[in-house]
Structures are given as structure tokens and as C-alpha cells.
XYZ file of C-alpha atoms in Angstrom:
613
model
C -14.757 20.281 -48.340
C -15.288 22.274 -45.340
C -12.197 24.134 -43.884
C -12.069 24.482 -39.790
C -10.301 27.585 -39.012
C -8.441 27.485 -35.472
C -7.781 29.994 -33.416
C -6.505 28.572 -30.000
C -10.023 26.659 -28.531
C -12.228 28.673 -31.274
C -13.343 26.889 -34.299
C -15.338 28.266 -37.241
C -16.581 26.973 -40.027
C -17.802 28.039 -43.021
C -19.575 26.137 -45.958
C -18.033 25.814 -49.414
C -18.189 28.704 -51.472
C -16.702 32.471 -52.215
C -17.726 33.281 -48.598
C -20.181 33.061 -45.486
C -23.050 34.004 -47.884
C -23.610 32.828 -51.352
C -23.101 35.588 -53.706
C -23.821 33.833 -56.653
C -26.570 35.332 -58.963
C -30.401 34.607 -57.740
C -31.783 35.415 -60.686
C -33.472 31.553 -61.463
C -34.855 32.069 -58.193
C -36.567 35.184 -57.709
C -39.697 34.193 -59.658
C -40.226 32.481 -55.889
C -40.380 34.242 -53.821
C -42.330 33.172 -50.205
C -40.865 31.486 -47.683
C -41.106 27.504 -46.730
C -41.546 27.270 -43.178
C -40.738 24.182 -41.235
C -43.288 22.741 -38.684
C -41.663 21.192 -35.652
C -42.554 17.420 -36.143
C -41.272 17.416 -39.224
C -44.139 14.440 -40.394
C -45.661 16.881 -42.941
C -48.628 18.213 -43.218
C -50.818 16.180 -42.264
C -49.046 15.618 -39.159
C -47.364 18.354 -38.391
C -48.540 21.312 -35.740
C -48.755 24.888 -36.472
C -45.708 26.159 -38.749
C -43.283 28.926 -36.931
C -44.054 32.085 -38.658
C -40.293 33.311 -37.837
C -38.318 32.802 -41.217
C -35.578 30.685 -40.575
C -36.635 30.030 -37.162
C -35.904 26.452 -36.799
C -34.644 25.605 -40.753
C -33.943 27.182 -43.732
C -36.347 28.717 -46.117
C -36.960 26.913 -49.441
C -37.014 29.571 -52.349
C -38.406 28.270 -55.916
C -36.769 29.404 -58.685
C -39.679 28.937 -61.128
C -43.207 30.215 -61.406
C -46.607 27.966 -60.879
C -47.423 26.185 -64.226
C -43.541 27.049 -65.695
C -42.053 23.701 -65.136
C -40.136 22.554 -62.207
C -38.089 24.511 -59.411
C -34.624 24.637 -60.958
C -32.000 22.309 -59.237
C -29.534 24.351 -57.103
C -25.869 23.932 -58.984
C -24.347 24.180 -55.553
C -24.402 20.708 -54.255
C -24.540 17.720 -56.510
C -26.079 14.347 -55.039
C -23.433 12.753 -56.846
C -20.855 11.661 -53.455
C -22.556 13.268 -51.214
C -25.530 10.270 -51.162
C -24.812 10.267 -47.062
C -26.910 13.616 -46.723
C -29.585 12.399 -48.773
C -33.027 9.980 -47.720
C -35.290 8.764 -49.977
C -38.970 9.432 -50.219
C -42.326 7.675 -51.966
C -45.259 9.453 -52.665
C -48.226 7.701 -53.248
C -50.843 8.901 -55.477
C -53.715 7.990 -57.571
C -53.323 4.909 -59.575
C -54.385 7.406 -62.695
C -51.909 9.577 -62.431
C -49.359 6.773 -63.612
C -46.607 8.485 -65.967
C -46.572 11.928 -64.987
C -43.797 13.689 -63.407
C -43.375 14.727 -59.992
C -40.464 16.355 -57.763
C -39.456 16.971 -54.472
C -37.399 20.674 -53.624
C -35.141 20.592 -50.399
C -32.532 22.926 -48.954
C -29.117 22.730 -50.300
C -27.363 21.797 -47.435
C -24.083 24.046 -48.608
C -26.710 26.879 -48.792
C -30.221 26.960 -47.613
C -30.988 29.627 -49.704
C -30.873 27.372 -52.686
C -32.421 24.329 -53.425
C -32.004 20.927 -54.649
C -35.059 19.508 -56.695
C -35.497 15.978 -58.187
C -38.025 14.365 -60.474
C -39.372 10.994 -60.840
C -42.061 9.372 -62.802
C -45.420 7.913 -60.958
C -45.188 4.404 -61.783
C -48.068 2.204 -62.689
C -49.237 1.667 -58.641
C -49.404 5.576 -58.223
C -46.112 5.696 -56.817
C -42.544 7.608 -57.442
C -39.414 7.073 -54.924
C -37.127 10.205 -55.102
C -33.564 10.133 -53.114
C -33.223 14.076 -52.412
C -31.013 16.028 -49.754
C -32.445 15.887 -46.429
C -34.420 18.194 -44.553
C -38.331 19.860 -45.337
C -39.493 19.081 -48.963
C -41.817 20.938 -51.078
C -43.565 18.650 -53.541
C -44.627 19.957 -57.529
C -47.011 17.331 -59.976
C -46.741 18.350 -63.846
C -49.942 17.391 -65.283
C -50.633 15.739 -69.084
C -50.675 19.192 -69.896
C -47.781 20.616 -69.102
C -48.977 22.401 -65.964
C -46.918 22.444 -63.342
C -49.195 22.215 -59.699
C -47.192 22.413 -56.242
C -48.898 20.542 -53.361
C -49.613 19.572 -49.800
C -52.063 22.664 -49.032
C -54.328 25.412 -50.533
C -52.172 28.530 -51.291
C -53.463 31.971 -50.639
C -54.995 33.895 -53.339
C -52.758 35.684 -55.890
C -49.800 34.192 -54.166
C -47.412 30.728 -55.136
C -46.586 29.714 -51.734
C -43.841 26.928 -50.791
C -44.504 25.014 -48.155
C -43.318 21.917 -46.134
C -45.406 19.335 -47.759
C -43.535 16.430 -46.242
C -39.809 15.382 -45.337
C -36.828 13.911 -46.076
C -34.706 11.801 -43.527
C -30.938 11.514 -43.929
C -30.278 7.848 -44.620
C -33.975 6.744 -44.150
C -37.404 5.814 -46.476
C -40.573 7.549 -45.767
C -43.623 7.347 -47.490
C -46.154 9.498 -47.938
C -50.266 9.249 -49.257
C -51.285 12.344 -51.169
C -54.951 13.475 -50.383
C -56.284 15.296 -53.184
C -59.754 16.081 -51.314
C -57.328 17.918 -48.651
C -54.237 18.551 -50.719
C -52.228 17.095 -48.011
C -49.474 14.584 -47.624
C -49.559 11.902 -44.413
C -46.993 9.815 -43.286
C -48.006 5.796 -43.580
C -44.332 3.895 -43.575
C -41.544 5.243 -41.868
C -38.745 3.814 -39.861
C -37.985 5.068 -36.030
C -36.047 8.410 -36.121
C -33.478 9.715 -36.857
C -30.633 7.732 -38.117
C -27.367 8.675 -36.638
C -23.743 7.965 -38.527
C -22.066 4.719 -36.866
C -18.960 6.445 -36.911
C -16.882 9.476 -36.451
C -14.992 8.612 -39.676
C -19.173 9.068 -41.437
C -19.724 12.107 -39.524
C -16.917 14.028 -41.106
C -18.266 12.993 -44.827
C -21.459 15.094 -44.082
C -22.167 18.735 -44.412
C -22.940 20.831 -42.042
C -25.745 22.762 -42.001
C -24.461 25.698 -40.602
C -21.174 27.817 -40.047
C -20.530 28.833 -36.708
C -17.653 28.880 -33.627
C -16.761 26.684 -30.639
C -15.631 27.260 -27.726
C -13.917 25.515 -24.467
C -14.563 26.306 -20.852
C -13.937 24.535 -18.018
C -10.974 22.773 -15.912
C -8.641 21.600 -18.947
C -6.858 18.131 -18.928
C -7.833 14.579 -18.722
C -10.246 12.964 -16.249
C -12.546 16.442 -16.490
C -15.670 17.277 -17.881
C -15.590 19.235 -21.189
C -17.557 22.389 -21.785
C -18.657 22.880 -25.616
C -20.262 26.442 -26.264
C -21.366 26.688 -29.837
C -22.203 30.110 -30.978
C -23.147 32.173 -33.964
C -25.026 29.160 -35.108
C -26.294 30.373 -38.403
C -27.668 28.401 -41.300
C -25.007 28.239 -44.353
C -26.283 31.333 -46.953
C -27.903 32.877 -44.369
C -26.606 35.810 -41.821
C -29.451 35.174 -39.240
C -28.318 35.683 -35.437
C -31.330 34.360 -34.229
C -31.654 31.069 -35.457
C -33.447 28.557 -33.161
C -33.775 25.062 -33.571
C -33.465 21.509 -31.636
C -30.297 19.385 -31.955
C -29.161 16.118 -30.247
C -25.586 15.593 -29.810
C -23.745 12.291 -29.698
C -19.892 11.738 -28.817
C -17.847 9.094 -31.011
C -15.900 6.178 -31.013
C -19.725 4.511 -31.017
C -21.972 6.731 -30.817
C -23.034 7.705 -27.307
C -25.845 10.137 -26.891
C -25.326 13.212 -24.330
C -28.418 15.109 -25.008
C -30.689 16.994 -26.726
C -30.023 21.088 -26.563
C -32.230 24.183 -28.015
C -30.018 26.271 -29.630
C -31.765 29.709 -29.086
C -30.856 32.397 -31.014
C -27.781 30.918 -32.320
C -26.009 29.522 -29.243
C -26.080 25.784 -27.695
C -24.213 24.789 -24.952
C -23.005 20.913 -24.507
C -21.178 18.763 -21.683
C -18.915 16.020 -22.483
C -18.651 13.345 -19.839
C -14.986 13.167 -18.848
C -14.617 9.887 -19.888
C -13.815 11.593 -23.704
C -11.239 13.562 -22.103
C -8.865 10.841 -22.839
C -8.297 10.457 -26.365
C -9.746 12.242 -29.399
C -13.362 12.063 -29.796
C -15.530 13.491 -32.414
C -18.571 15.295 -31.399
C -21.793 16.250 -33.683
C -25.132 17.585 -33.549
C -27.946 16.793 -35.514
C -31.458 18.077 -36.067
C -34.548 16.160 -36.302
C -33.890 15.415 -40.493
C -30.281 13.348 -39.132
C -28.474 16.530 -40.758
C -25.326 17.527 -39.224
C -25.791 20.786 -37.307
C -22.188 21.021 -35.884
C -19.021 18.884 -35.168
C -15.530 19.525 -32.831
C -13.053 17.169 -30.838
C -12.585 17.078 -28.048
C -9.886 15.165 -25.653
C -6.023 14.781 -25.756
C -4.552 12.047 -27.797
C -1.959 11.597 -24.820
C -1.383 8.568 -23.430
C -1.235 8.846 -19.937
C 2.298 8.093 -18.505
C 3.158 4.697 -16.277
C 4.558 6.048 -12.659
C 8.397 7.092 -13.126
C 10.693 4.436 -12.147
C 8.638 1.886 -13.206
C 9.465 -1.132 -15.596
C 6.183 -0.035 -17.740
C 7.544 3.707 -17.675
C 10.950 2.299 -18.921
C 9.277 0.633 -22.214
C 6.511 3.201 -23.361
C 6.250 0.674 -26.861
C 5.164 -2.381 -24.973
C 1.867 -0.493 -23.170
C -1.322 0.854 -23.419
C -3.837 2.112 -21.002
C -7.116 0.985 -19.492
C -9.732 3.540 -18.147
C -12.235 2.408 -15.821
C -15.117 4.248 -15.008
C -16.841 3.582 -11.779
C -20.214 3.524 -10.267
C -20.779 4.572 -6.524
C -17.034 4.490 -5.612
C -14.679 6.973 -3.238
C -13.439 9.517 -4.699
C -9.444 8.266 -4.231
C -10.345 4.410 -4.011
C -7.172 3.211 -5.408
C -6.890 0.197 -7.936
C -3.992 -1.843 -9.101
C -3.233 -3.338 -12.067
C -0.971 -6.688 -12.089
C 1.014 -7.370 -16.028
C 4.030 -10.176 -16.668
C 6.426 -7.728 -17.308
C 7.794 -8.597 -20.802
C 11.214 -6.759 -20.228
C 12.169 -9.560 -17.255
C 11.118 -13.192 -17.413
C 9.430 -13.914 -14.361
C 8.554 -10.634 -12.901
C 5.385 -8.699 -12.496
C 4.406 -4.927 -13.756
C 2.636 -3.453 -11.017
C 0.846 -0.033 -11.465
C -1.840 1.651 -9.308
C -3.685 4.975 -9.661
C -6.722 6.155 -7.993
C -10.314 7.150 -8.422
C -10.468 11.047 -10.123
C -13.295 13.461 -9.980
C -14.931 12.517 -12.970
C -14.858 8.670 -11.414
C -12.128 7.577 -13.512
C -9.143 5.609 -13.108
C -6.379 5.266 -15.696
C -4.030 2.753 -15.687
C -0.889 2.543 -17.967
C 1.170 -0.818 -17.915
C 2.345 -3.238 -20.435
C -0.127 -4.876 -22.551
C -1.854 -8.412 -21.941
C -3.946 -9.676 -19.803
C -4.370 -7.811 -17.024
C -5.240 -8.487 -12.778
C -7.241 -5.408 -11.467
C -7.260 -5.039 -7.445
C -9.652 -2.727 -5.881
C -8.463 -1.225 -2.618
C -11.098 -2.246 0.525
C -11.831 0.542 2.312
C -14.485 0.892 5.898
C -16.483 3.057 3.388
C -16.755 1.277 0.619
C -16.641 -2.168 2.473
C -15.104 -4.435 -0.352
C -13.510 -7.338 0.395
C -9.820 -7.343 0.643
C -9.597 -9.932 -2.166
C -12.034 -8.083 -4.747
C -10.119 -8.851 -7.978
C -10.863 -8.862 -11.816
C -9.561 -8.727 -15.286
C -9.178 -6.396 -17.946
C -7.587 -6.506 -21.288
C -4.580 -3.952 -21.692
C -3.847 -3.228 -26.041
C -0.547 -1.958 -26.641
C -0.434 1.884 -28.196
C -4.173 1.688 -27.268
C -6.884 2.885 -24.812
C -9.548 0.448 -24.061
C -12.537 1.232 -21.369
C -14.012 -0.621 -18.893
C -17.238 -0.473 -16.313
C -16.898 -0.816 -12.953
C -18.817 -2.148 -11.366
C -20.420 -3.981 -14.221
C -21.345 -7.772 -15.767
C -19.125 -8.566 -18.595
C -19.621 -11.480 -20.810
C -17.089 -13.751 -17.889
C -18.917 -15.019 -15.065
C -17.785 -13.170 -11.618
C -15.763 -10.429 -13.527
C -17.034 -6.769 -12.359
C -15.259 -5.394 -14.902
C -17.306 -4.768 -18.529
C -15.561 -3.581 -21.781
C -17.152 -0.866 -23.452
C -17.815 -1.837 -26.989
C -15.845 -4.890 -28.895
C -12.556 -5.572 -28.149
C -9.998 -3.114 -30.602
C -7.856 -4.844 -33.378
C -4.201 -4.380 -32.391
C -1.897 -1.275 -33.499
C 0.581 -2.941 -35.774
C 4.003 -0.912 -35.566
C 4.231 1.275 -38.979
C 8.237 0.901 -39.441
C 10.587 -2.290 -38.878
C 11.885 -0.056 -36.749
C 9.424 0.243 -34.730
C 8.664 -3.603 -34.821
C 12.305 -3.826 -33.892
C 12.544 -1.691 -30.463
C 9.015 -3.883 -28.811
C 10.168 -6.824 -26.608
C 8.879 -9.972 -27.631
C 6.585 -12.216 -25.692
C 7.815 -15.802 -26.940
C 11.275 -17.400 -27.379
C 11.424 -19.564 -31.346
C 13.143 -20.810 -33.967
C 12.941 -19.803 -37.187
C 14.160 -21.479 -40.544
C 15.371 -21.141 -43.113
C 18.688 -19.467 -42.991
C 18.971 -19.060 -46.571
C 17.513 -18.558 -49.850
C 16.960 -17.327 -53.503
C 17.077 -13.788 -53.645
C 13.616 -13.044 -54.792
C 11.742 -16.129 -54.489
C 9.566 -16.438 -52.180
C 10.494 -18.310 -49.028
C 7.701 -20.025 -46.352
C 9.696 -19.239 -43.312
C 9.132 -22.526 -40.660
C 8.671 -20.845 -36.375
C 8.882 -23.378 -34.307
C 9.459 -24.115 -30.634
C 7.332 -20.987 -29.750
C 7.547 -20.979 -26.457
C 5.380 -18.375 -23.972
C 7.788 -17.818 -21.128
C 4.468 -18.934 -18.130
C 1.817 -21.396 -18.598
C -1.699 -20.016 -20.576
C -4.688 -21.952 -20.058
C -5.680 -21.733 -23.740
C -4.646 -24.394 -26.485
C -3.712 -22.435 -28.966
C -2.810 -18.726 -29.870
C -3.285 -16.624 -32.988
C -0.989 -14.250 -34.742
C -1.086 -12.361 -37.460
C 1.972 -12.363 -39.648
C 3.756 -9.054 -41.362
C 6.736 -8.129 -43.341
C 8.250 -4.675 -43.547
C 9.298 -2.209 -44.931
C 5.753 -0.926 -44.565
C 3.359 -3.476 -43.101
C 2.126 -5.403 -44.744
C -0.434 -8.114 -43.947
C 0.939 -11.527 -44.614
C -2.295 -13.575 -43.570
C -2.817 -15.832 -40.128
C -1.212 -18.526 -38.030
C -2.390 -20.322 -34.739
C 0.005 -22.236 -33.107
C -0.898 -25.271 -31.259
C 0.035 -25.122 -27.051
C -1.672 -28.410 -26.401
C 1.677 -30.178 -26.436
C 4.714 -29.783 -24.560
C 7.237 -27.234 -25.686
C 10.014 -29.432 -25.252
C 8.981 -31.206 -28.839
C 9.028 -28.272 -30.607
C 5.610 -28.954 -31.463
C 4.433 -25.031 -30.912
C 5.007 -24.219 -34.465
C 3.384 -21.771 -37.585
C 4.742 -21.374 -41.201
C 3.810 -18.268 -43.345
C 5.028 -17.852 -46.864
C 7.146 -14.199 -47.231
C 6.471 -13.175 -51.269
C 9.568 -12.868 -53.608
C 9.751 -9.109 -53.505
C 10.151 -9.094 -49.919
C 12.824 -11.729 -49.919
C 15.901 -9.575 -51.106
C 16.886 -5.950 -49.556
C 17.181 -6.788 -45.996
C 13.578 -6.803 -45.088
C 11.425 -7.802 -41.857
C 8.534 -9.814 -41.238
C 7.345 -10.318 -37.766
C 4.141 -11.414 -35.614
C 1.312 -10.000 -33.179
C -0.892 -11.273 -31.052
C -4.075 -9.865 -30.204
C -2.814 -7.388 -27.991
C -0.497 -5.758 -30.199
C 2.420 -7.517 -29.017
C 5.626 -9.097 -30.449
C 5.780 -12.643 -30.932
C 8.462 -13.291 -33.144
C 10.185 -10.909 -35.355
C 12.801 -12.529 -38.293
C 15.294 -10.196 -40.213
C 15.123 -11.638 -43.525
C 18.682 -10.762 -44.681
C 19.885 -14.218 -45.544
C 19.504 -14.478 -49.107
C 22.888 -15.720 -51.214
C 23.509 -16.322 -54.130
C 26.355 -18.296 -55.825
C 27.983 -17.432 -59.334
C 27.464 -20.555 -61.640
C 25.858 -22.448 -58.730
C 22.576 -23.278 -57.009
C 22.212 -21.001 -53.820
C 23.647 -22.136 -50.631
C 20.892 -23.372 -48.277
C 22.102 -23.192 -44.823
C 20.794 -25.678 -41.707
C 17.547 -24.421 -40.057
C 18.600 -21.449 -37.115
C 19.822 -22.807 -33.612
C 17.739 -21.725 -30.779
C 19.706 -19.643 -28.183
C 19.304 -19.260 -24.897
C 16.033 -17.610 -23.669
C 17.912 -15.305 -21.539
C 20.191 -13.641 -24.397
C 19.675 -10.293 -24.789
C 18.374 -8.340 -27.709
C 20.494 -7.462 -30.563
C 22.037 -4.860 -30.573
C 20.308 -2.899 -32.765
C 17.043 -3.686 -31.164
C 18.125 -2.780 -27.956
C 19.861 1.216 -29.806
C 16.097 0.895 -31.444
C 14.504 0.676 -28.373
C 16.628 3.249 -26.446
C 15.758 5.781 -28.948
C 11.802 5.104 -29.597
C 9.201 7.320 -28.517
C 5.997 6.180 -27.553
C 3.491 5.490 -29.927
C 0.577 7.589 -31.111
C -2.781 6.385 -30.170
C -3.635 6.002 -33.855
C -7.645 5.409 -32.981
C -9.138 1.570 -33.869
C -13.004 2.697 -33.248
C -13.553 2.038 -37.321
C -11.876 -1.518 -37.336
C -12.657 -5.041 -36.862
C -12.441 -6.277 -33.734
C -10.357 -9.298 -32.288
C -10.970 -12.063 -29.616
C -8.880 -12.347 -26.852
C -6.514 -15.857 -27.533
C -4.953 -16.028 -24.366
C -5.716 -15.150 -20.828
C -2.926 -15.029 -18.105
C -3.545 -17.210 -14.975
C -2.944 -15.538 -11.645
C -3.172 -17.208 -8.016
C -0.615 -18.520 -6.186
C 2.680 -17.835 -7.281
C 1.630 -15.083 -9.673
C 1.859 -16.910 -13.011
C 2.995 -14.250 -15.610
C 3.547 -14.733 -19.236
C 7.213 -12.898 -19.380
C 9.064 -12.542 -22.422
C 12.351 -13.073 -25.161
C 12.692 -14.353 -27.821
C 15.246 -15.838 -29.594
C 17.409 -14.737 -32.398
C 18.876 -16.420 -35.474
C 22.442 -18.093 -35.708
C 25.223 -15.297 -35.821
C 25.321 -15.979 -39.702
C 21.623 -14.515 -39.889
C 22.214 -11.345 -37.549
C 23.641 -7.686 -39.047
């Protein structure tokens, strides 16, 4: 694996190995010993313009390690295929129907050390072709005749000289085919996909290789809501100490990948600017060249949350929030918005949190998580009505981004999300799970059981503290010590509460049933809906196990016990832990706000005091 050294914003890397530059033995290798130089199209030969005469000028040379007519280039021992497939394409060559059964091979770049190679061999099947999965990047191409002979091709090589070549190429995570033209000797494209293929995630993008070693640095004003300055320098191709290595790279910016432009890296320095909308969070940035290899990766960003104004309710209960960035078009710098939240901590009441527009036209809001009113200030300059409104979707321990202005999939809403909507954070301790305030008052049953059997525990009268306008509401049920996943409920809101009709059931296995355990449920959002301490199992010498009447509901204004509430008073926020790689969730239930300011508050209710600690 590749090790990142830091040293304060510097980071060089280096590829696997003793050192920067191979020192293994060359000796299978000096038998070749010209240079492959790549063209810039990279569509071989018959394709491709002129070839840079610079070695190493825009990709590593390709050294044989085997004589014309003496068998096939030796495969480089520094790189297997074997798990690491994602730097790899696949290539057909296409040749004479005749020449079914003999051998042919493809040489690339090892991409832990250009100076070596990686060749593979297939057989021409009985259409004239052979597929080949090599690594990516410019491939010499060899055909071993009945004889024995060994012939590279895709050109005419000088006299007295074995000359390697870019015949054709290799695209990371793509199929290209190629037609050989003996009357030419040259190799042309004929099926290929559009180019190239970029990883769908930053969690992919650390699985590849890079390329090259070389060091990053950070310039600019530091902090969230600013642009970020990448310099990469000392860009140098891994097994090779060349300082003036020139090339083309695109570089793309991750959660999804978001493309902020193509650079020349001349002479072994690139320079790259990171909108300041990836100033918030962690974001993985990489570069690639025209095969899809990786050329060079960083973060950038703070994993920070950004704080709710001092004072505040939201501020107060750093567990129950998240933040929502909005970046807008064609606004005021200082435009202020407002954000409107039921405040979960007080049944009833509203979270209200403002911020304005930054430099880098951003505006992030922190406030408890839910649905979510945003207000937009009217100003004489930017002449917006006084009642422009719209809503966003706030995801507790998470940051979520919105467009503004923008069309989102609700008719009238300027606000857009960016990508799907996250899965929620799920807390990682009881603990945790514990300190959040929870959105629903219930009952829960039973009160009592077999140690170690498993037990279907019964919610009912779930009861959202303000009116929703959807029927019904998803959860998804847990039980601690770790989380884990229990499954799915959806409780039914089309009734009234008072028949206690707003009920789910999920079944708690045996081994979680004993030891003072917890099993609780989210929403969408990441909130609490219930949470159950499941410390009622008895048992009774000689006897069947005393099963208790299902819990009484208490009062919805009860406060927490107290060991939620000590919980709470000692959590610290937490960490963004990053859903870009999950599967996203629909949004169940959507606050309605007008007259009166209808909120969805929160409690909950406990257990009988036979079923608390």
C-alpha cells in the first residue's frame, strides 16, 4: 500500500518498494533496451499524432526484457494483476482469421514502477481475435509465430535496432479493440467506449495506484467557506527521478465525482483550485491522465461541523443536528437566510438559526435535524419577495448541500439537493443512542421475559408531538451494544393517536435479550424515535418466568431519565462519519409550516418504574 508522509500541509508519496527508485536487479531487462514513447491521443498508431521524442515526457518508457525472436517480454514481478484488477482495462486485437491459435501479448508500464513492465498473453481464437486484461496505460504488442518466433508489432522498426513502441492502449476499467494491419503493421481503433472512466467514489480512488510520487501543498486563506489552493510538485513517474515530467491530467473532487479541470503539469508541477464548497467536510481529490490512471490524490476540507449560534437551543444539543450548506447563484454577498426546525428539546417550540451569504457564496446552517423552513432575507438589491420561503432536509451528524436558486424534484421549491438524499448516521454506542432526544412519545411491551429468548417487543401509541401530512413513517430498528441492524417498521398515522393504532413490532434475537442491552429506532433523518432498555428479563427458580403487564404510558412531558439526561450532559458532538458510499433514503415525513408554525417537537415516553435502572 502506499504510505502518505505528512509534514504539516506537505504530502509525499512514494510507491511501494525499498525506495523512490527501484533498485531491484534489471538484468531480464536490459536485452531492451529503446524507449516506448507515448503519442498524445493515446488511440495507437494508427490514430495517434507524432510521438514526443522527450523520454518520459508525458508517460513512462516501456523497457523489454527479452530480445526479438526470444519469446515474450518477461512479466514485471512488481505488481501482480491479482487485486489490483481496478488499474487494469481490457483489450481485443483482431487479426487474421489464420492466425487462429498462436500466442500474442500485450507489455504495459507497471504502475508501481514504470521502468518495469507487466506483459500478458492470450491465444487468437478461431475469429482472429484474443482479449487481454493488462495494467493500464500505452501497450506494446508481440505475435509468436508457428515457429517459435517471436515478432513485436504496430510499425516498421529501424534497421539493426528492436524498437518498443506504443502500438495501441489500454484504458483503466474500459474495452477497446483494435484491427491489426499487416500491409501497414499498424493497429486502429474500431470499438471503444467514450473516455476515460473515472472511479464513482472516493472510497475506489484510494484502491488505485498512483502513478507517480510527489508533494502537495496548501496556499491560500485557510478555513471553511474558502477556496482551496492545491500545488502539486515534484511530479515524477514511480522508478523514475525525472524533474521534468510533463503530461495532461483532469482532476475531479469526491463525494460524486465533480470535475474541476483539466491542468498540464509542466515539468513536474500542477496547480489545482477547489471550489469552496469542499471546504466543509473531507473530500478526496485525484488526478488522472488520459489512460483513467491515478496521477495524484489529497483531501482537502475540515471534518468540523460548523457550530449553531451560542445560546441557542440547537447549540445546547450538538447530538440532535446537522448542517445544510447552500450554495447560491447571483446573490449579495451577506444576504442572510434562516432556517426554521421543531425544536425536539421543547414540545411546541421552534429552532431558529440564521447565517449569511460568505465569499465563496455559501451559507451554512446548523440546527436540529428534520425538515427544515429556509427564509431568504428581501433586500432593494436583490428584490425578493418578503415571503420567499423553501425547504431543505437537515440529517443529524451530517452535512447535506443544496442549490440555490435551483428546481428540485418539488414543485415551487428553489432549493435543489445535490446528489441523493444520505442514509442516516446511526449512533455507534447505546450511549450515544441514549443522550439524543426523541421525536415521538410510545409504549412499549413487554415488560418481561426469558433471559435469552428472543422477545418481539410490541411500540405502540407512537405519537409525533405536531401533525405530518404523510400516512405513515419508516424506521429502522437497532439493538446495542454495537448496532446492529434489526430490519424495518412503518407505522401507520392514518388513524387517530388516541387508539393507539400508531404501532410497529420488531423481534430483538435471544443473545440480545439478557445483559442489559438497548434497541432503539431512527427515522430517516437520523433521529430518535423510540429507544427501549431491554433490562427486564427474570427468571424464577423452579418456575415459568414472570411476565409482567405491557408498560404504562407516562406523561409526554416527563423528563428523561436520568441517565439519559448525565448521557446527554456529557456527549460531544458527533463526527461527520461521511455517507457519500451508502444507500440513500427517502424522506417519510415532511413538517407543515403556515399559520401557527406547526412543528413536530419531541419526548418520548419511558417504561413503568419496574423497567427503568
Amino acid at each position: 500500500m502506499l504510505a502518505p508522509m505528512l509534514s504539516g500541509f506537505v504530502v509525499e508519496y512514494f510507491p511501494p518498494g525499498e525506495s523512490q527508485l527501484n533498485f531491484r536487479s534489471r538484468a531480464l531487462r536490459v536485452a531492451f533496451v529503446a524507449a516506448l514513447t507515448i503519442g498524445v491521443s493515446g488511440l495507437g498508431a494508427g490514430l495517434a499524432p507524432a510521438a514526443s521524442a522527450t523520454p518520459y515526457s508525458h508517460a513512462s518508457s516501456l523497457l523489454a526484457s527479452a530480445s526479438a525472436n526470444a519469446g515474450f517480454p518477461s512479466s514485471s514481478p512488481v505488481t501482480p494483476i491479482a487485486g489490483h484488477e481496478v488499474d487494469t482495462g481490457v483489450i481485443v486485437l483482431e487479426f487474421d482469421p489464420s492466425q487462429a491459435g498462436l500466442s500474442a501479448a500485450v507489455s504495459t508500464p507497471d504502475p508501481a514502477d514504470s521502468t518495469a513492465i507487466s506483459t500478458q498473453t492470450g491465444t487468437i481464437a478461431a475469429d482472429g481475435s484474443v482479449t487481454i486484461r493488462d495494467f493500464a496505460g500505452p501497450a506494446a504488442v508481440y505475435l509468436q509465430s508457428a515457429d517459435g518466433q517471436v515478432h513485436e508489432l504496430g510499425g516498421v522498426p529501424l534497421p539493426g535496432t528492436t524498437t518498443h513502441r506504443q502500438a495501441a492502449s489500454i484504458y483503466r476499467g474500459q474495452t477497446w479493440t483494435y484491427a491489426y494491419s499487416s500491409n501497414s503493421d499498424t493497429f486502429t481503433a474500431v470499438a471503444f467506449p467514450p473516455t476515460p472512466v473515472q472511479p464513482s467514489t472516493a472510497a475506489e480512488v484510494v484502491t488505485q495506484i498512483p502513478i507517480t510520487h510527489y508533494t502537495v501543498t496548501t496556499s491560500g486563506v485557510a478555513g471553511q467557506g474558502n477556496l482551496v489552493f492545491l500545488t502539486f510538485s515534484s511530479v515524477s513517474p514511480n522508478g523514475i527521478g525525472d524533474p521534468n515530467y510533463s503530461s495532461q491530467a483532469t482532476t475531479y473532487v469526491y463525494g460524486a465525482p465533480d470535475a474541476v479541470g483539466g491542468s498540464f503539469i509542466n515539468h513536474g508541477t500542477y496547480h489545482v483550485v477547489i471550489p469552496a464548497l469542499y471546504s466543509y467536510g473531507v473530500h478526496t481529490v485525484a488526478s488522472f491522465d488520459k489512460y483513467g490512471r491515478l496521477v495524484a490524490t489529497t483531501t482537502v476540507g475540515d471534518a468540523t461541523m460548523p457550530p449553531a449560534p451560542p445560546g441557542s437551543s440547537a447549540a445546547a444539543h450538538p447530538l440532535d443536528t446537522g448542517t445544510v450548506l447552500i450554495q447560491v447563484s447571483n446573490i449579495m454577498f451577506g444576504t442572510i437566510f434562516t432556517s426554521t426546525v421543531a425544536d425536539p428539546t421543547a414540545p411546541g417550540a421552534l429552532s431558529v438559526v440564521s447565517s449569511s451569504v460568505g465569499h465563496g457564496g455559501l451559507v451554512a446552517l446548523t440546527n436540529f435535524a428534520g425538515p427544515a423552513r429556509i427564509d431568504v432575507e428581501s433586500t432593494p438589491e436583490n428584490n425578493f419577495p418578503a415571503t420567499l420561503t423553501g425547504e431543505v432536509n437537515i440529517y443529524r451528524a451530517q452535512l447535506v448541500t443544496y442549490g440555490y436558486p435551483s428546481v428540485s424534484n418539488v414543485d415551487s421549491n428553489p432549493f435543489g439537493h445535490f446528489g441523493p438524499a444520505p442514509a442516516p448516521v446511526i449512533p455507534a454506542s447505546a450511549e450515544e443512542a441514549e443522550a439524543l432526544t426523541p421525536v415521538a412519545t410510545s409504549t412499549v411491551s413487554p415488560s418481561s421475559w426469558q433471559p435469552g429468548s428472543d422477545v418481539t417487543l410490541d411500540v405502540t401509541n407512537v405519537t409525533p408531538t405536531a401533525a405530518t401530512d404523510d400516512a405513515s413513517l419508516t424506521v429502522d430498528n437497532y439493538v446495542y451494544s454495537t448496532p446492529t441492524l434489526l430490519g424495518s417498521s412503518t407505522i401507520s398515522l392514518a388513524t387517530a393517536a388516541s387508539d393507539g393504532s400508531h404501532a410497529y413490532s420488531f423481534v430483538v434475537p435471544g443473545a440480545f435479550t439478557s445483559g442489559g442491552h438497548v434497541a432503539a429506532s431512527f427515522d430517516q433523518f437520523g433521529r430518535l424515535v423510540t429507544l427501549d432498555r431491554l433490562d427486564g428479563a427474570v427468571t424464577a427458580a423452579g418456575s415459568n418466568p414472570a411476565i409482567a403487564p405491557a408498560a404504562t404510558s407516562t406523561s409526554s412531558s416527563e423528563a428523561p431519565s436520568q441517565t439519559a439526561t448525565a448521557a446527554a450532559a456529557d456527549a460531544t458532538a458527533l463526527a461527520n462519519t461521511g455517507q457519500n458510499d451508502l444507500i440513500p433514503a427517502g424522506i417519510a415525513a415532511t413538517v407543515l409550516f403556515g399559520a401557527g408554525a406547526i412543528v413536530l417537537a419531541v419526548s418520548y415516553r419511558r417504561r413503568a418504574s419496574t423497567r427503568r435502572r
